[in-house]
CSV table of C-alpha atoms in Angstrom, one decimal:
chain,number,residue,atom,x,y,z
A,87,PRO,CA,0.0,0.0,0.0
A,88,VAL,CA,1.0,3.6,-0.7
A,89,ASP,CA,0.7,6.3,2.0
A,90,VAL,CA,0.8,9.9,0.7
A,91,ILE,CA,2.2,12.4,3.2
A,92,GLU,CA,2.0,16.1,2.6
A,93,ILE,CA,4.6,18.1,4.5
A,94,THR,CA,2.8,21.2,5.7
A,95,GLU,CA,5.1,22.3,8.6
A,96,SER,CA,8.8,22.5,9.3
A,97,MET,CA,8.8,19.6,11.9
A,98,PHE,CA,7.7,16.6,9.8
A,99,GLU,CA,9.3,13.8,11.8
A,100,PRO,CA,6.1,13.0,13.6
A,101,LEU,CA,4.4,12.4,10.3
A,102,LEU,CA,6.9,9.6,9.7
A,103,SER,CA,7.0,8.2,13.2
A,104,ASP,CA,4.0,5.8,12.6
A,105,PHE,CA,5.9,4.0,9.8
A,106,SER,CA,8.7,1.5,10.1
A,107,PRO,CA,11.9,1.9,8.0
A,108,ALA,CA,11.9,-1.9,7.8
A,109,GLU,CA,8.6,-1.9,6.0
A,110,LYS,CA,8.5,1.3,4.0
A,111,ILE,CA,10.5,3.0,1.3
A,112,ILE,CA,10.0,6.7,1.0
A,113,PHE,CA,9.5,8.2,-2.5
A,114,ASN,CA,11.0,11.6,-1.8
A,115,GLN,CA,9.5,14.4,-3.9
A,116,CYS,CA,10.1,17.1,-1.3
A,117,GLU,CA,11.5,20.3,-2.8
A,118,SER,CA,11.4,22.4,0.4
A,119,ILE,CA,10.2,22.3,4.0
A,120,PRO,CA,7.6,24.9,4.8
A,121,GLY,CA,9.2,28.0,6.4
A,122,LEU,CA,12.8,26.9,5.6
A,123,HIS,CA,14.3,28.3,2.5
A,124,HIS,CA,16.8,26.1,0.6
A,125,SER,CA,15.8,23.1,2.6
A,126,GLU,CA,15.5,20.4,-0.1
A,127,HIS,CA,18.6,18.7,1.3
A,128,GLU,CA,17.4,19.0,4.9
A,129,ALA,CA,14.3,17.0,4.1
A,130,ALA,CA,16.5,14.1,2.8
A,131,ARG,CA,18.8,14.4,5.8
A,132,ILE,CA,15.8,14.1,8.2
A,133,ILE,CA,14.4,11.1,6.3
A,134,GLU,CA,17.9,9.5,6.3
A,135,SER,CA,18.4,10.2,10.0
A,136,MET,CA,15.2,8.3,10.8
A,137,GLY,CA,16.6,5.2,9.1
A,138,PHE,CA,14.4,5.2,6.0
A,139,THR,CA,15.5,4.2,2.5
A,140,TYR,CA,14.3,6.7,0.0
A,141,THR,CA,14.4,7.5,-3.7
A,142,GLY,CA,16.8,10.0,-5.2
A,143,SER,CA,20.0,11.6,-4.2
A,144,GLY,CA,21.3,12.1,-0.7
A,145,PRO,CA,21.4,15.3,1.3
A,146,GLU,CA,25.0,16.2,0.3
A,147,THR,CA,24.2,16.1,-3.4
A,148,LEU,CA,20.9,17.9,-3.0
A,149,GLY,CA,22.6,20.6,-1.0
A,150,LEU,CA,25.4,20.9,-3.6
A,151,ALA,CA,22.9,21.3,-6.4
A,152,GLU,CA,21.3,24.3,-4.7
A,153,ASP,CA,24.6,26.2,-5.1
A,154,LYS,CA,25.3,26.9,-8.8
A,155,THR,CA,28.8,28.2,-8.0
A,156,ARG,CA,29.9,24.9,-6.4
A,157,VAL,CA,28.3,22.9,-9.3
A,158,LYS,CA,30.2,24.9,-11.9
A,159,GLN,CA,33.5,24.5,-10.0
A,160,ILE,CA,33.0,20.7,-9.9
A,161,LEU,CA,32.1,20.5,-13.5
A,162,GLU,CA,35.2,22.4,-14.4
A,163,SER,CA,37.4,20.2,-12.2
A,164,PHE,CA,36.2,17.2,-14.2
A,165,ASN,CA,36.8,19.0,-17.5
A,166,ILE,CA,33.1,18.9,-18.3
A,167,PRO,CA,32.1,21.8,-20.7
A,168,THR,CA,30.0,24.5,-19.0
A,169,PRO,CA,29.6,28.1,-20.1
A,170,ALA,CA,32.2,30.6,-18.9
A,171,TRP,CA,31.0,32.3,-15.7
A,172,LYS,CA,31.7,34.7,-12.9
A,173,LEU,CA,30.0,35.4,-9.5
A,174,TYR,CA,29.1,38.9,-8.5
A,175,ASP,CA,28.0,40.2,-5.1
A,176,TYR,CA,28.2,43.8,-6.1
A,177,PRO,CA,26.6,45.6,-9.1
A,178,SER,CA,29.8,46.7,-10.8
A,179,ALA,CA,30.6,43.9,-13.3
A,180,GLN,CA,34.3,44.4,-13.5
A,181,GLY,CA,36.2,41.8,-15.5
A,182,TRP,CA,33.3,40.7,-17.7
A,183,ASN,CA,33.3,41.4,-21.5
A,184,LEU,CA,31.6,38.4,-23.0
A,185,PHE,CA,28.3,39.0,-24.6
A,186,PRO,CA,25.5,38.0,-25.0
A,187,ALA,CA,25.4,36.9,-21.3
A,188,ILE,CA,22.8,35.6,-19.0
A,189,VAL,CA,22.4,36.6,-15.3
A,190,LYS,CA,20.9,34.1,-12.9
A,191,THR,CA,20.4,33.7,-9.1
A,192,SER,CA,23.2,31.6,-7.7
A,193,LEU,CA,21.2,29.8,-5.0
A,194,GLU,CA,17.8,29.0,-6.7
A,195,HIS,CA,16.4,26.4,-9.0
A,196,CYS,CA,13.1,26.0,-11.1
A,197,SER,CA,14.3,28.9,-13.3
A,198,ILE,CA,13.6,31.4,-10.5
A,199,SER,CA,14.5,34.9,-11.7
A,200,LEU,CA,14.7,33.8,-15.4
A,201,ASP,CA,12.8,36.0,-17.9
A,202,PRO,CA,13.7,37.8,-21.2
A,203,GLY,CA,15.5,40.4,-19.2
A,204,SER,CA,18.0,37.8,-18.0
A,205,VAL,CA,19.8,37.9,-21.3
A,206,VAL,CA,22.0,41.0,-21.6
A,207,MET,CA,23.9,42.4,-24.5
A,208,ASN,CA,26.2,45.0,-23.0
A,209,GLN,CA,27.8,46.2,-19.8
A,210,LYS,CA,25.0,48.6,-18.8
A,211,GLU,CA,22.3,45.9,-19.1
A,212,LEU,CA,24.6,43.5,-17.3
A,213,GLU,CA,25.1,45.7,-14.3
A,214,SER,CA,21.4,46.6,-14.1
A,215,ARG,CA,20.5,42.9,-14.1
A,216,ILE,CA,23.0,42.0,-11.4
A,217,GLU,CA,21.6,44.8,-9.3
A,218,TYR,CA,18.1,43.4,-9.8
A,219,ILE,CA,19.2,40.0,-8.6
A,220,LEU,CA,21.0,41.4,-5.5
A,221,ASP,CA,18.1,43.6,-4.6
A,222,ASN,CA,15.2,41.1,-5.2
A,223,PHE,CA,16.8,37.8,-4.2
A,224,ASN,CA,19.4,38.8,-1.6
A,225,GLN,CA,22.1,36.6,-3.0
A,226,PRO,CA,25.0,36.9,-5.4
A,227,ALA,CA,24.3,36.8,-9.1
A,228,ILE,CA,26.0,34.3,-11.4
A,229,VAL,CA,26.8,35.6,-14.9
A,230,GLU,CA,27.4,33.2,-17.8
A,231,VAL,CA,28.1,33.4,-21.4
A,232,PHE,CA,24.7,32.9,-23.1
A,233,ILE,CA,24.9,29.9,-25.4
A,234,ASP,CA,22.4,30.9,-28.1
A,235,GLY,CA,22.0,27.4,-29.5
A,236,ARG,CA,19.9,24.3,-29.1
A,237,GLU,CA,18.8,23.3,-25.6
A,238,PHE,CA,18.3,19.8,-24.4
A,239,HIS,CA,16.8,18.2,-21.2
A,240,VAL,CA,18.6,15.0,-20.6
A,241,PRO,CA,17.0,12.5,-18.2
A,242,LEU,CA,19.3,10.0,-16.7
A,243,CYS,CA,18.4,6.9,-14.6
A,244,GLY,CA,20.3,4.3,-12.7
A,245,ASN,CA,23.3,3.6,-10.4
A,246,GLY,CA,26.5,2.2,-11.5
A,247,LYS,CA,25.4,1.6,-15.1
A,248,VAL,CA,23.4,4.7,-15.8
A,249,GLN,CA,21.0,5.0,-18.7
A,250,MET,CA,20.6,8.1,-20.8
A,251,MET,CA,16.9,8.2,-21.7
A,252,PRO,CA,15.5,9.7,-24.9
A,253,VAL,CA,16.7,13.3,-25.0
A,254,VAL,CA,14.1,16.1,-25.1
A,255,GLU,CA,14.9,19.2,-27.1
A,256,MET,CA,13.3,22.5,-26.1
A,257,ASP,CA,12.4,24.2,-29.5
A,258,PHE,CA,12.6,28.0,-29.4
A,259,SER,CA,12.0,28.5,-33.1
A,260,ALA,CA,8.8,30.5,-32.3
A,261,PHE,CA,11.0,33.2,-30.9
A,262,SER,CA,13.1,35.5,-33.1
A,263,ASP,CA,14.4,37.7,-30.3
A,264,ILE,CA,17.5,36.2,-28.5
A,265,HIS,CA,16.1,37.4,-25.2
A,266,ASP,CA,13.2,35.0,-25.5
A,267,ARG,CA,15.1,31.9,-26.4
A,268,LEU,CA,15.4,30.4,-23.0
A,269,CYS,CA,13.3,28.4,-20.5
A,270,THR,CA,11.9,31.1,-18.2
A,271,TYR,CA,10.1,30.7,-14.9
A,272,ASP,CA,6.8,31.5,-16.7
A,273,SER,CA,7.5,28.7,-19.2
A,274,LYS,CA,7.1,26.2,-16.3
A,275,PHE,CA,4.5,27.8,-14.2
A,276,ASP,CA,2.3,30.2,-16.1
A,277,PRO,CA,-0.1,28.5,-18.6
A,278,LEU,CA,-1.0,31.9,-20.0
A,279,SER,CA,2.5,33.0,-20.8
A,280,PRO,CA,4.0,33.0,-24.4
A,281,HIS,CA,6.9,30.8,-23.3
A,282,TYR,CA,4.6,28.2,-21.7
A,283,ASN,CA,2.6,27.9,-24.9
A,284,LYS,CA,5.2,28.4,-27.6
A,285,ILE,CA,8.2,26.4,-26.5
A,286,GLU,CA,7.8,23.0,-28.1
A,287,SER,CA,9.3,19.7,-26.7
A,288,ARG,CA,10.8,17.4,-29.4
A,289,ILE,CA,11.2,13.8,-28.3
A,290,PRO,CA,13.5,12.3,-29.2
A,291,ALA,CA,15.7,15.3,-30.0
A,292,PRO,CA,17.0,15.1,-33.6
A,293,LEU,CA,20.6,14.2,-33.0
A,294,ASN,CA,22.9,12.0,-35.0
A,295,TYR,CA,24.8,9.0,-33.6
A,296,ILE,CA,28.0,10.8,-32.9
A,297,GLU,CA,26.2,13.7,-31.3
A,298,LEU,CA,24.3,11.3,-29.0
A,299,LEU,CA,27.5,9.6,-28.0
A,300,ASN,CA,29.2,12.9,-27.2
A,301,LEU,CA,26.2,14.1,-25.3
A,302,GLU,CA,25.9,10.9,-23.4
A,303,LYS,CA,29.6,10.9,-22.4
A,304,ILE,CA,29.4,14.5,-21.0
A,305,CYS,CA,26.1,13.9,-19.2
A,306,LEU,CA,27.2,10.6,-17.6
A,307,ASN,CA,30.4,12.3,-16.4
A,308,ALA,CA,28.4,15.2,-14.9
A,309,TYR,CA,25.9,12.8,-13.2
A,310,HIS,CA,28.8,11.0,-11.5
A,311,ALA,CA,30.7,14.2,-10.7
A,312,ILE,CA,27.8,15.6,-8.8
A,313,ASP,CA,27.2,12.2,-7.2
A,314,CYS,CA,23.6,11.8,-8.4
A,315,ARG,CA,21.7,8.7,-7.4
A,316,ASP,CA,18.7,6.9,-9.0
A,317,TYR,CA,17.8,9.7,-11.4
A,318,ALA,CA,18.5,13.2,-12.5
A,319,ARG,CA,18.0,15.7,-15.3
A,320,LEU,CA,20.7,17.7,-17.0
A,321,ASP,CA,20.0,20.9,-18.9
A,322,VAL,CA,22.5,21.2,-21.8
A,323,ARG,CA,23.0,23.6,-24.7
A,324,GLU,CA,24.9,23.0,-27.9
A,325,GLN,CA,26.9,25.5,-30.0
A,326,ASP,CA,29.4,24.8,-32.7
A,327,GLY,CA,29.3,21.1,-32.0
A,328,VAL,CA,30.1,21.5,-28.3
A,329,PHE,CA,27.6,20.5,-25.6
A,330,TYR,CA,27.7,22.7,-22.5
A,331,VAL,CA,26.1,21.6,-19.2
A,332,LEU,CA,24.0,24.4,-17.8
A,333,ASP,CA,22.6,22.7,-14.7
A,334,VAL,CA,22.4,19.4,-13.0
A,335,ASN,CA,19.1,18.7,-11.2
A,336,PRO,CA,19.2,15.6,-8.9
A,337,ASN,CA,15.6,16.2,-7.9
A,338,PRO,CA,13.9,17.0,-11.2
A,339,ASP,CA,10.2,17.4,-11.8
A,340,LEU,CA,8.6,14.0,-12.1
A,341,ASP,CA,5.1,15.2,-13.1
A,342,ILE,CA,3.4,13.2,-15.8
A,343,ASP,CA,4.0,16.0,-18.4
A,344,ALA,CA,7.6,16.7,-17.4
A,345,SER,CA,10.7,15.7,-19.4
A,346,MET,CA,11.5,12.6,-17.4
A,347,ALA,CA,8.0,11.1,-17.8
A,348,CYS,CA,7.7,12.1,-21.4
A,349,SER,CA,11.1,10.5,-22.2
A,350,ALA,CA,10.0,7.3,-20.4
A,351,ALA,CA,6.7,7.3,-22.4
A,352,HIS,CA,8.7,7.5,-25.6
A,353,LEU,CA,10.3,4.2,-24.5
A,354,GLY,CA,6.8,2.7,-23.9
A,355,ILE,CA,7.2,3.0,-20.2
A,356,SER,CA,3.9,4.0,-18.5
A,357,TYR,CA,3.9,6.6,-15.8
A,358,PRO,CA,3.1,4.1,-13.0
A,359,ASP,CA,5.8,1.8,-14.3
A,360,MET,CA,8.4,4.6,-14.4
A,361,MET,CA,7.7,5.5,-10.7
A,362,SER,CA,7.9,1.8,-9.8
A,363,ARG,CA,11.3,1.5,-11.5
A,364,LEU,CA,12.6,4.4,-9.4
A,365,VAL,CA,11.3,2.8,-6.2
A,366,LYS,CA,13.1,-0.4,-7.2
A,367,LEU,CA,16.4,1.5,-7.6
A,368,ALA,CA,16.0,2.7,-4.0
A,369,ALA,CA,15.0,-0.8,-2.9
A,370,GLN,CA,18.4,-2.0,-3.8
A,371,ARG,CA,19.7,0.0,-0.8
A,372,HIS,CA,17.1,-1.4,1.6
A,373,PRO,CA,18.5,-4.1,4.0
A,374,LEU,CA,15.4,-6.4,3.4
A,375,PHE,CA,13.9,-5.5,0.0
A,376,ASN,CA,17.2,-5.8,-1.9
A,377,HIS,CA,17.1,-9.6,-1.4
A,378,LYS,CA,13.6,-10.0,-2.8
């Protein structure tokens, strides 16, 4: 039997105390604990401290993924291509002369702060956008070279031998303006927005054999470098034959219309079957279920 538990308060240990770690595996879809900002990793830590086996990555990986600076540093240390970048905690963008550029929050996910104004074409726009991030999100801004090329969402699944599932291309051909060619916050959460309605998903992405091999190698390296577990989704852009990792998401959206589920559906895997497979990956770590 499946028990659904909605976390509505910061202290959720009592919600789990009625269940036995010997009998239950937790499907962890918690993105934050109410009242605690940047607490995705804390939820996993609490679940783990109570002795439960659970799906997905551990607290260290989830905490790492919340910090784009640390992710970029690790990708670079493994020689994994990622757009050139710099962190700014002050509005003056000294030392940056690469345009077009994109300005993001350094400690958020779900495309928070991303809109057409995130893409900047000159120093004045850059400094204005950095100031916007500092003032509105109270955290440093990360500036990257904007790769104005094809964008792919790459679902990965497994431990040890990791499978790259069918790649999803985000098609921005409806937009002629460079400022619009990105996955904005509205593209995910506002059904009335142009980005939500005009960005098309192409499954599988039209890539040739060599391109798929190159993409797979880069994504598998990134998956292991960030120490992802069970599943993850990578956001990647391509320009001049080079694939650049934009982000590694070890706790991706698993809704039925999200990239992971759509990719599984292309393989003929139903949504319930996909979820069951993810639970079975976690079960391999359970002291009892892994023998069944």
